[in-house]
Short mmCIF file of C-alpha atoms in Angstrom, two decimals:
data_model
loop_
_atom_site.label_atom_id
_atom_site.label_comp_id
_atom_site.label_asym_id
_atom_site.label_seq_id
_atom_site.Cartn_x
_atom_site.Cartn_y
_atom_site.Cartn_z
CA MET A 1 26.79 -3.24 27.09
CA SER A 2 26.72 -2.13 23.45
CA LYS A 3 29.96 -2.24 21.52
CA ALA A 4 31.45 1.17 20.67
CA ILE A 5 31.54 2.04 16.98
CA SER A 6 33.92 3.99 14.76
CA SER A 7 34.32 4.77 11.08
CA LYS A 8 36.02 1.37 10.73
CA THR A 9 32.67 -0.23 11.59
CA LEU A 10 31.31 0.95 8.23
CA ALA A 11 34.50 0.31 6.27
CA PRO A 12 33.29 -2.81 4.39
CA SER A 13 30.00 -1.17 3.39
CA LEU A 14 31.61 2.08 2.29
CA ALA A 15 34.45 0.39 0.42
CA ALA A 16 31.86 -1.64 -1.52
CA HIS A 17 30.37 1.65 -2.82
CA SER A 18 33.61 3.54 -3.42
CA ASP A 19 33.11 3.36 -7.19
CA ALA A 20 29.98 5.55 -7.00
CA SER A 21 29.89 8.88 -8.81
CA ARG A 22 28.76 10.70 -5.67
CA TRP A 23 27.76 9.92 -2.11
CA LEU A 24 24.65 11.78 -1.02
CA ILE A 25 23.80 11.67 2.68
CA ALA A 26 20.26 12.30 3.94
CA PHE A 27 20.87 14.71 6.82
CA SER A 28 18.01 15.76 9.09
CA GLY A 29 20.26 16.83 11.96
CA GLY A 30 18.99 14.16 14.35
CA VAL A 31 21.18 11.65 16.15
CA ASP A 32 21.01 8.98 13.45
CA SER A 33 21.86 11.14 10.45
CA THR A 34 24.47 13.14 12.39
CA ALA A 35 26.26 9.92 13.34
CA LEU A 36 26.01 8.71 9.74
CA LEU A 37 27.37 11.97 8.32
CA HIS A 38 30.32 12.02 10.72
CA LEU A 39 31.14 8.32 10.25
CA VAL A 40 31.11 8.57 6.46
CA SER A 41 33.04 11.84 6.46
CA THR A 42 35.72 10.43 8.77
CA TRP A 43 36.15 7.29 6.69
CA SER A 44 36.22 9.32 3.47
CA LYS A 45 39.01 11.58 4.71
CA GLY A 46 41.16 8.54 5.38
CA SER A 47 40.47 6.94 2.00
CA SER A 48 42.16 7.88 -1.26
CA ASP A 49 39.36 6.66 -3.54
CA SER A 50 36.26 7.99 -1.78
CA PRO A 51 33.64 9.70 -4.00
CA PRO A 52 32.69 13.34 -3.32
CA ILE A 53 30.09 13.78 -0.54
CA THR A 54 27.06 16.07 -0.43
CA ALA A 55 24.60 16.33 2.46
CA LEU A 56 20.91 16.68 1.54
CA HIS A 57 18.52 18.26 4.03
CA ILE A 58 14.77 18.15 3.43
CA ASN A 59 12.88 21.05 5.00
CA HIS A 60 9.28 19.88 5.29
CA GLY A 61 8.13 23.22 6.67
CA LEU A 62 5.91 21.48 9.23
CA HIS A 63 7.46 22.85 12.44
CA ALA A 64 8.07 26.35 13.77
CA GLN A 65 11.77 25.47 14.08
CA SER A 66 12.15 24.16 10.51
CA ALA A 67 14.31 27.11 9.41
CA GLU A 68 16.40 26.84 12.58
CA TRP A 69 16.97 23.13 11.94
CA GLU A 70 18.06 23.83 8.38
CA ASN A 71 20.55 26.42 9.64
CA HIS A 72 21.86 23.94 12.22
CA CYS A 73 22.47 21.33 9.50
CA ALA A 74 24.21 23.89 7.31
CA TRP A 75 26.48 24.84 10.25
CA ILE A 76 27.39 21.18 10.97
CA CYS A 77 28.30 20.70 7.31
CA ARG A 78 30.50 23.81 7.31
CA PHE A 79 32.21 22.46 10.43
CA LEU A 80 32.82 19.10 8.71
CA ASP A 81 33.69 20.75 5.37
CA ILE A 82 30.92 18.91 3.53
CA PRO A 83 28.87 20.53 0.72
CA PHE A 84 25.29 21.12 1.89
CA ARG A 85 22.08 21.35 -0.08
CA ALA A 86 18.66 22.16 1.44
CA LEU A 87 15.50 21.19 -0.43
CA GLN A 88 12.01 22.50 0.31
CA ALA A 89 9.30 19.83 0.43
CA VAL A 90 5.66 20.46 -0.44
CA VAL A 91 3.68 18.17 1.87
CA GLU A 92 0.11 17.55 0.79
CA PRO A 93 -1.67 15.28 3.31
CA ASP A 94 -4.02 12.65 1.94
CA GLY A 95 -5.93 9.74 3.42
CA ALA A 96 -2.68 8.12 4.58
CA GLY A 97 -1.95 10.99 7.02
CA LEU A 98 0.61 13.76 7.43
CA GLU A 99 3.56 11.51 8.30
CA ALA A 100 3.07 9.37 5.19
CA ALA A 101 2.66 12.46 3.00
CA ALA A 102 5.90 13.93 4.38
CA ARG A 103 7.70 10.67 3.68
CA SER A 104 6.43 10.58 0.11
CA ALA A 105 7.50 14.18 -0.49
CA ARG A 106 10.91 13.47 1.04
CA TYR A 107 11.66 10.43 -1.09
CA ALA A 108 10.41 12.19 -4.23
CA LEU A 109 12.95 14.97 -3.57
CA PHE A 110 15.72 12.47 -2.92
CA ALA A 111 14.91 10.69 -6.18
CA SER A 112 14.98 13.99 -8.08
CA GLN A 113 18.59 14.58 -6.96
CA MET A 114 19.90 11.17 -7.99
CA GLU A 115 22.03 10.86 -11.10
CA ALA A 116 23.36 7.66 -12.63
CA GLY A 117 26.04 6.18 -10.37
CA ASP A 118 24.95 8.08 -7.23
CA VAL A 119 24.48 6.39 -3.85
CA LEU A 120 22.18 7.93 -1.23
CA PHE A 121 22.96 6.91 2.37
CA LEU A 122 20.11 6.85 4.89
CA GLY A 123 20.52 6.60 8.67
CA HIS A 124 17.97 3.86 9.42
CA HIS A 125 19.26 1.56 12.16
CA GLN A 126 18.32 -1.68 13.90
CA ASP A 127 15.70 -0.07 16.16
CA ASP A 128 14.01 1.48 13.13
CA GLN A 129 13.92 -1.98 11.57
CA VAL A 130 12.28 -3.51 14.63
CA GLU A 131 9.76 -0.69 15.07
CA THR A 132 8.75 -0.93 11.42
CA PHE A 133 8.21 -4.68 11.79
CA PHE A 134 5.83 -4.25 14.75
CA LEU A 135 3.94 -1.35 13.15
CA ARG A 136 3.35 -3.35 9.98
CA LEU A 137 2.43 -6.45 11.98
CA LEU A 138 -0.22 -4.47 13.87
CA ARG A 139 -1.60 -3.17 10.58
CA GLY A 140 -1.99 -6.69 9.23
CA ALA A 141 0.83 -6.60 6.67
CA GLY A 142 1.60 -9.68 4.60
CA VAL A 143 4.91 -11.48 4.05
CA ASP A 144 6.26 -8.66 1.88
CA GLY A 145 5.42 -5.97 4.41
CA LEU A 146 6.92 -7.87 7.34
CA GLY A 147 10.17 -8.52 5.51
CA ALA A 148 13.28 -6.65 6.55
CA MET A 149 13.83 -3.10 5.42
CA PRO A 150 16.02 -3.48 2.30
CA ARG A 151 19.63 -2.54 2.80
CA GLN A 152 19.80 -1.39 -0.81
CA ARG A 153 17.28 -0.60 -3.55
CA PRO A 154 17.03 1.59 -6.65
CA LEU A 155 15.98 5.21 -6.18
CA GLY A 156 15.67 7.64 -9.06
CA LYS A 157 18.65 7.08 -11.33
CA GLY A 158 20.84 5.87 -8.47
CA VAL A 159 20.81 3.59 -5.46
CA LEU A 160 19.58 4.00 -1.87
CA TYR A 161 21.75 2.32 0.79
CA ARG A 162 21.32 1.90 4.56
CA PRO A 163 24.71 1.17 6.19
CA LEU A 164 23.54 1.39 9.84
CA LEU A 165 20.97 -1.42 9.93
CA GLU A 166 23.11 -3.61 12.20
CA LEU A 167 23.67 -0.83 14.74
CA SER A 168 21.34 0.15 17.58
CA ARG A 169 20.09 3.60 18.53
CA VAL A 170 22.07 3.37 21.78
CA GLN A 171 25.31 2.83 19.85
CA LEU A 172 24.67 5.86 17.65
CA GLU A 173 23.79 8.04 20.64
CA ALA A 174 27.02 6.99 22.35
CA TYR A 175 29.01 7.81 19.21
CA VAL A 176 27.69 11.38 18.77
CA ALA A 177 28.20 12.00 22.50
CA ALA A 178 31.81 10.77 22.32
CA GLN A 179 32.46 13.01 19.31
CA GLY A 180 30.88 16.05 20.99
CA LEU A 181 28.38 16.52 18.17
CA ARG A 182 25.25 18.61 18.64
CA CYS A 183 22.00 17.10 17.32
CA ILE A 184 18.46 18.29 16.75
CA ASP A 185 15.88 17.02 19.22
CA ASP A 186 12.57 17.04 17.36
CA PRO A 187 9.84 17.57 20.01
CA SER A 188 7.38 15.56 17.93
CA ASN A 189 9.43 12.47 18.84
CA GLN A 190 7.89 12.73 22.33
CA ASP A 191 4.32 12.80 21.02
CA ARG A 192 2.89 9.47 22.18
CA SER A 193 -0.24 9.98 20.05
CA LEU A 194 1.93 8.93 17.08
CA ASP A 195 2.05 5.15 16.66
CA ARG A 196 5.82 4.86 16.28
CA ASN A 197 6.50 7.04 19.33
CA PHE A 198 4.02 5.08 21.45
CA LEU A 199 5.63 1.82 20.39
CA ARG A 200 9.12 3.18 21.06
CA GLY A 201 8.34 4.82 24.40
CA GLU A 202 5.72 2.55 25.95
CA VAL A 203 5.69 -0.91 24.39
CA LEU A 204 9.24 -1.83 23.43
CA PRO A 205 10.80 -0.94 26.82
CA LEU A 206 8.47 -3.58 28.36
CA VAL A 207 9.45 -6.07 25.66
CA GLU A 208 13.12 -5.41 26.42
CA GLN A 209 12.62 -6.08 30.12
CA ARG A 210 11.30 -9.55 29.32
CA TRP A 211 13.34 -10.31 26.18
CA PRO A 212 16.58 -8.22 26.24
CA GLY A 213 17.74 -9.64 22.90
CA TYR A 214 14.50 -8.91 21.05
CA ARG A 215 16.15 -6.61 18.51
CA LYS A 216 18.31 -9.39 17.08
CA THR A 217 15.56 -12.02 17.13
CA VAL A 218 12.96 -9.77 15.52
CA THR A 219 15.50 -8.71 12.90
CA ARG A 220 16.27 -12.36 12.20
CA ALA A 221 12.56 -13.18 11.86
CA SER A 222 12.14 -10.24 9.48
CA GLU A 223 15.03 -11.51 7.36
CA HIS A 224 13.40 -14.97 7.22
CA LEU A 225 10.22 -13.33 5.92
CA THR A 226 12.22 -11.45 3.30
CA ARG A 227 13.59 -14.73 1.99
CA ALA A 228 10.10 -16.26 2.04
CA ALA A 229 8.79 -13.29 0.07
CA GLY A 230 11.58 -13.84 -2.45
CA VAL A 231 10.50 -17.45 -2.94
CA LEU A 232 6.90 -16.32 -3.50
CA GLU A 233 8.08 -13.68 -5.94
CA GLN A 234 9.91 -16.25 -8.03
CA ALA A 235 6.78 -18.41 -8.14
CA VAL A 236 4.61 -15.57 -9.50
CA GLU A 237 4.52 -15.04 -13.25
CA VAL A 238 4.30 -11.30 -13.85
CA PRO A 239 2.98 -10.42 -17.33
CA GLU A 240 5.30 -8.50 -19.62
CA THR A 241 4.96 -4.75 -19.20
CA CYS A 242 2.90 -3.01 -21.85
CA PHE A 243 3.07 0.68 -22.74
CA SER A 244 0.46 3.29 -23.55
CA ALA A 245 0.60 5.31 -26.77
CA LEU A 246 2.74 7.87 -24.94
CA GLY A 247 4.96 5.39 -23.09
CA ASP A 248 3.30 4.99 -19.68
CA PRO A 249 4.28 1.55 -18.30
CA GLY A 250 1.32 -0.72 -17.69
CA LEU A 251 0.29 -4.13 -16.41
CA PRO A 252 -2.03 -6.03 -18.80
CA LEU A 253 -5.18 -7.17 -16.97
CA GLY A 254 -5.46 -10.62 -18.53
CA PHE A 255 -4.17 -12.13 -15.28
CA LEU A 256 -7.43 -11.22 -13.50
CA ALA A 257 -9.27 -13.99 -15.31
CA GLU A 258 -6.49 -16.52 -14.69
CA THR A 259 -5.76 -16.13 -10.96
CA ASP A 260 -7.61 -15.93 -7.65
CA ASP A 261 -7.45 -12.83 -5.46
CA ALA A 262 -4.35 -13.96 -3.53
CA GLY A 263 -2.46 -14.66 -6.75
CA ALA A 264 -3.64 -11.42 -8.39
CA VAL A 265 -2.39 -9.38 -5.43
CA GLN A 266 1.04 -11.00 -5.80
CA VAL A 267 1.08 -10.19 -9.53
CA ILE A 268 0.37 -6.50 -8.84
CA ARG A 269 2.98 -6.33 -6.08
CA GLY A 270 5.51 -8.15 -8.28
CA TRP A 271 4.96 -5.72 -11.13
CA LEU A 272 5.39 -2.75 -8.80
CA ARG A 273 8.77 -4.16 -7.77
CA LEU A 274 9.77 -4.24 -11.44
CA CYS A 275 8.89 -0.54 -11.53
CA SER A 276 11.12 0.01 -8.45
CA LEU A 277 8.03 1.10 -6.48
CA GLN A 278 7.17 0.25 -2.89
CA ALA A 279 3.89 -1.66 -2.84
CA PRO A 280 1.26 -0.32 -0.40
CA ASP A 281 -0.26 -2.37 2.40
CA GLN A 282 -1.96 -5.64 1.46
CA SER A 283 -5.43 -4.29 2.29
CA VAL A 284 -4.95 -1.36 -0.08
CA VAL A 285 -3.98 -3.62 -2.98
CA GLU A 286 -6.89 -5.94 -2.18
CA GLU A 287 -9.37 -3.05 -2.32
CA PHE A 288 -7.95 -1.89 -5.66
CA LEU A 289 -8.25 -5.44 -6.95
CA ARG A 290 -11.89 -5.57 -5.83
CA GLN A 291 -12.61 -2.38 -7.77
CA LEU A 292 -10.87 -3.75 -10.87
CA ARG A 293 -12.95 -6.93 -10.79
CA LYS A 294 -16.25 -5.08 -10.36
CA ALA A 295 -15.57 -2.23 -12.81
CA GLY A 296 -17.07 -2.18 -16.26
CA ARG A 297 -14.85 -1.83 -19.31
CA SER A 298 -15.25 1.96 -19.46
CA ALA A 299 -14.61 2.50 -15.73
CA ARG A 300 -11.20 3.71 -14.57
CA PRO A 301 -10.49 2.69 -10.96
CA MET A 302 -7.44 4.40 -9.45
CA LEU A 303 -4.96 3.46 -6.73
CA ASN A 304 -3.33 6.54 -5.18
CA THR A 305 -0.60 5.74 -2.65
CA GLY A 306 0.56 9.33 -2.23
CA SER A 307 3.87 8.57 -3.93
CA PHE A 308 2.50 7.07 -7.15
CA ARG A 309 -0.82 6.43 -8.87
CA LEU A 310 -2.14 3.50 -10.90
CA GLN A 311 -5.21 3.75 -13.10
CA ARG A 312 -7.04 1.40 -15.39
CA TYR A 313 -7.42 2.33 -19.05
CA ARG A 314 -8.90 -0.21 -21.41
CA ASP A 315 -7.22 -3.58 -20.77
CA ALA A 316 -4.32 -2.53 -18.51
CA ILE A 317 -3.49 -0.57 -15.37
CA TYR A 318 -0.93 2.15 -15.99
CA LEU A 319 1.53 4.02 -13.82
CA LEU A 320 0.44 7.64 -14.17
CA PRO A 321 2.92 10.46 -14.88
CA PRO A 322 3.76 12.94 -12.13
CA ALA A 323 1.31 15.77 -11.58
CA ALA A 324 1.60 18.66 -14.03
CA GLY A 325 2.94 22.00 -12.88
CA ASN A 326 1.33 25.37 -13.55
CA LEU A 327 0.08 25.18 -17.14
CA ASP A 328 -1.66 28.58 -16.99
CA GLN A 329 1.54 30.55 -17.51
CA THR A 330 2.44 31.74 -20.99
CA MET A 331 5.18 29.63 -22.57
CA THR A 332 6.98 29.81 -25.91
CA LEU A 333 9.34 27.60 -27.88
CA ALA A 334 11.94 29.01 -30.27
CA PRO A 335 13.86 27.13 -32.99
CA GLY A 336 16.66 25.13 -31.36
CA GLU A 337 15.26 25.63 -27.85
CA VAL A 338 14.64 22.83 -25.33
CA VAL A 339 12.21 23.30 -22.42
CA ASP A 340 11.35 21.01 -19.50
CA ILE A 341 7.78 21.24 -18.27
CA GLU A 342 6.85 19.60 -14.97
CA GLY A 343 4.49 16.69 -15.50
CA VAL A 344 4.57 17.17 -19.28
CA GLY A 345 8.13 16.35 -20.27
CA ARG A 346 10.86 17.74 -22.49
CA LEU A 347 9.89 19.69 -25.59
CA ALA A 348 12.23 20.86 -28.32
CA LEU A 349 12.30 22.33 -31.85
CA ARG A 350 14.94 20.49 -33.85
CA ARG A 351 16.20 21.06 -37.39
CA CYS A 352 15.08 18.39 -39.82
CA ASP A 353 14.99 17.54 -43.50
CA PRO A 354 11.82 18.53 -45.38
CA PRO A 355 8.95 18.19 -44.97
CA GLY A 356 8.88 20.22 -41.80
CA ILE A 357 7.52 23.28 -40.04
CA TRP A 358 9.14 26.25 -41.78
CA LEU A 359 10.21 28.97 -39.36
CA ALA A 360 12.48 32.01 -39.34
CA ALA A 361 15.22 32.10 -36.70
CA ASP A 362 13.49 34.86 -34.71
CA GLU A 363 10.03 33.30 -34.62
CA GLU A 364 8.60 31.67 -31.49
CA LEU A 365 5.77 29.19 -31.16
CA GLU A 366 3.18 29.73 -28.46
CA LEU A 367 2.52 26.77 -26.18
CA ARG A 368 -1.12 26.10 -25.28
CA TRP A 369 -3.21 23.31 -23.75
CA ARG A 370 -6.49 21.75 -24.74
CA GLY A 371 -9.45 23.69 -23.44
CA GLY A 372 -12.16 22.10 -25.57
CA GLY A 373 -13.34 22.71 -29.11
CA GLU A 374 -9.91 22.66 -30.79
CA ARG A 375 -9.80 21.17 -34.27
CA ALA A 376 -6.80 19.72 -36.05
CA ARG A 377 -5.82 18.17 -39.35
CA PRO A 378 -2.66 16.08 -38.93
CA ALA A 379 -0.32 16.43 -41.91
CA GLY A 380 -1.12 13.82 -44.54
CA ARG A 381 -4.68 13.31 -43.32
CA ARG A 382 -7.67 14.33 -45.43
CA ARG A 383 -10.06 15.50 -42.76
CA ASN A 384 -10.18 18.20 -40.16
CA ALA A 385 -11.66 16.89 -36.91
CA ASP A 386 -12.12 17.68 -33.26
CA LEU A 387 -8.82 17.23 -31.40
CA LYS A 388 -10.48 15.09 -28.74
CA LYS A 389 -11.66 12.72 -31.47
CA TRP A 390 -8.12 12.41 -32.86
CA GLN A 391 -6.84 11.65 -29.36
CA GLN A 392 -9.43 8.93 -28.86
CA GLU A 393 -8.68 7.36 -32.24
CA GLU A 394 -4.96 7.31 -31.45
CA VAL A 395 -5.67 5.73 -28.02
CA ILE A 396 -4.15 8.65 -26.09
CA PRO A 397 -4.82 7.95 -22.37
CA PRO A 398 -7.26 10.36 -20.69
CA TRP A 399 -4.65 11.70 -18.26
CA TRP A 400 -2.58 13.03 -21.18
CA ARG A 401 -5.32 14.67 -23.24
CA ASP A 402 -5.35 17.99 -21.40
CA ARG A 403 -1.57 18.21 -21.01
CA MET A 404 -0.51 17.50 -24.58
CA PRO A 405 1.43 20.57 -25.77
CA LEU A 406 -0.28 22.41 -28.63
CA LEU A 407 2.07 24.67 -30.62
CA TYR A 408 0.61 27.74 -32.32
CA LEU A 409 1.91 30.54 -34.50
CA GLU A 410 -0.43 33.48 -35.06
CA ASN A 411 -3.39 31.40 -33.83
CA GLN A 412 -2.63 28.64 -36.33
CA LEU A 413 -2.11 25.16 -34.82
CA LEU A 414 1.20 23.85 -36.17
CA ALA A 415 1.74 20.69 -34.08
CA VAL A 416 0.26 18.52 -31.36
CA GLY A 417 3.23 17.63 -29.20
CA GLY A 418 5.68 15.54 -31.17
CA LEU A 419 2.89 13.29 -32.39
CA TRP A 420 1.33 15.17 -35.28
CA PRO A 421 2.56 18.11 -37.29
CA CYS A 422 -0.61 19.75 -38.54
CA GLN A 423 -1.55 20.80 -42.04
CA SER A 424 -0.89 24.54 -42.07
CA SER A 425 0.63 27.36 -44.09
CA ARG A 426 4.00 26.53 -42.47
CA TRP A 427 4.05 22.78 -43.20
CA GLY A 428 5.57 21.35 -46.34
CA GLU A 429 8.58 20.62 -48.50
CA ALA A 430 9.64 24.25 -48.92
CA GLY A 431 9.27 27.62 -47.21
CA GLU A 432 10.36 31.22 -47.58
CA GLU A 433 13.99 32.19 -48.18
CA ALA A 434 14.65 33.19 -44.52
CA GLU A 435 13.02 30.05 -43.13
CA ALA A 436 14.26 26.54 -42.32
CA PRO A 437 12.42 23.26 -41.63
CA TRP A 438 11.94 22.24 -37.99
CA GLU A 439 10.29 19.34 -36.19
CA VAL A 440 8.77 19.18 -32.71
CA VAL A 441 10.36 16.57 -30.43
CA TRP A 442 8.49 15.63 -27.27
CA GLU A 443 9.65 13.24 -24.55
CA PRO A 444 6.60 12.72 -22.28
CA ALA A 445 7.25 12.67 -18.54
CA VAL A 446 6.21 9.06 -18.04
CA GLY A 447 6.42 7.63 -14.52
CA GLY A 448 8.31 4.74 -12.97
CA GLY A 449 11.49 2.87 -13.70
CA PHE A 450 10.70 2.34 -17.38
CA ASP A 451 11.48 4.74 -20.23
#
């Protein structure tokens, strides 16, 4: 018989994170997250130094009852007096399937909410750990993939933490029943055409009949593999991260000539860990490696996992920036203004000492994007040339060339991002009496855990 749990069960884990800025709790409304929310809330109310709590609900919009589920979660949070925030996910299925696409969208939203010092609690438990082990085993995962689900890892600017990994689903179900808590029953959990549901409903009950303690033994085996993966990681020399002209983190490709395929796969996976990214399945990395070895110097093989993309450019593979938002809309930038553009970055006009771009306080620059045929003469240069040629000479990666902000005033190109102020009637040491010198500052939206 499973041991009953209470908020005291999580006391050591929660106390260890009591110095966090905020506790965010992933709350779907199911049994696991409902138990987690109630356990953390109960412990917090009895602690004098607990951080503020906010529940995060991701509405994937994939079920007819999605809005009803969101309302249910909001009601539970009102009942428990916990601030509630619902986020709408945009799920775009790719070759990895709908479930994987939903997961990628969910974690991207979680990461976007994380500030420095935040801890996000997830409700994964021991049964999730075991199911994940078997699913990865049946897909041919390597040592890394078969290792235990990490209790803690970086996410966004904060930390993801799983405090329920030592508890079973049965224990959590008993807890919510004892507390009289209502939970969402997602009908898709009964769909045996889904691998995890088939494993949970058909295979593992048979395993339990023969080996009642399989959860603990499989968890122990998974932890052994995690330690083995750590030993392998220490033995792999990962090249120092390089950066593109705009700051994209990259892995220099010199290692391809120095290692065999098995070693090269470990280098790529090791570098992804440095970027705080979850490496895809072994077979996916191996196929990307095959493309890298066969590709000519000008080719640009890409690895798209759904949650991040890697692409070769010249002698490195780079972590690509997030996809750009709608760049067709008209945008302007006024002196002193700061704007954030999805997939482009932060753009600002800042006062500077001369030389600069001389503008009156009420003037606004128009923001455009490269469409082809633009010409530019960077300040201090003697020649006027095609913008694409300038980009190539300055080794601007291809994925940035069409999303570099071009700033115009009265159809005159004044600056290309924060890279080049252009020779124009507004550039120089002095301007008109009502004008002041300004400079364009651009922080590109580079991807990954490097800035």
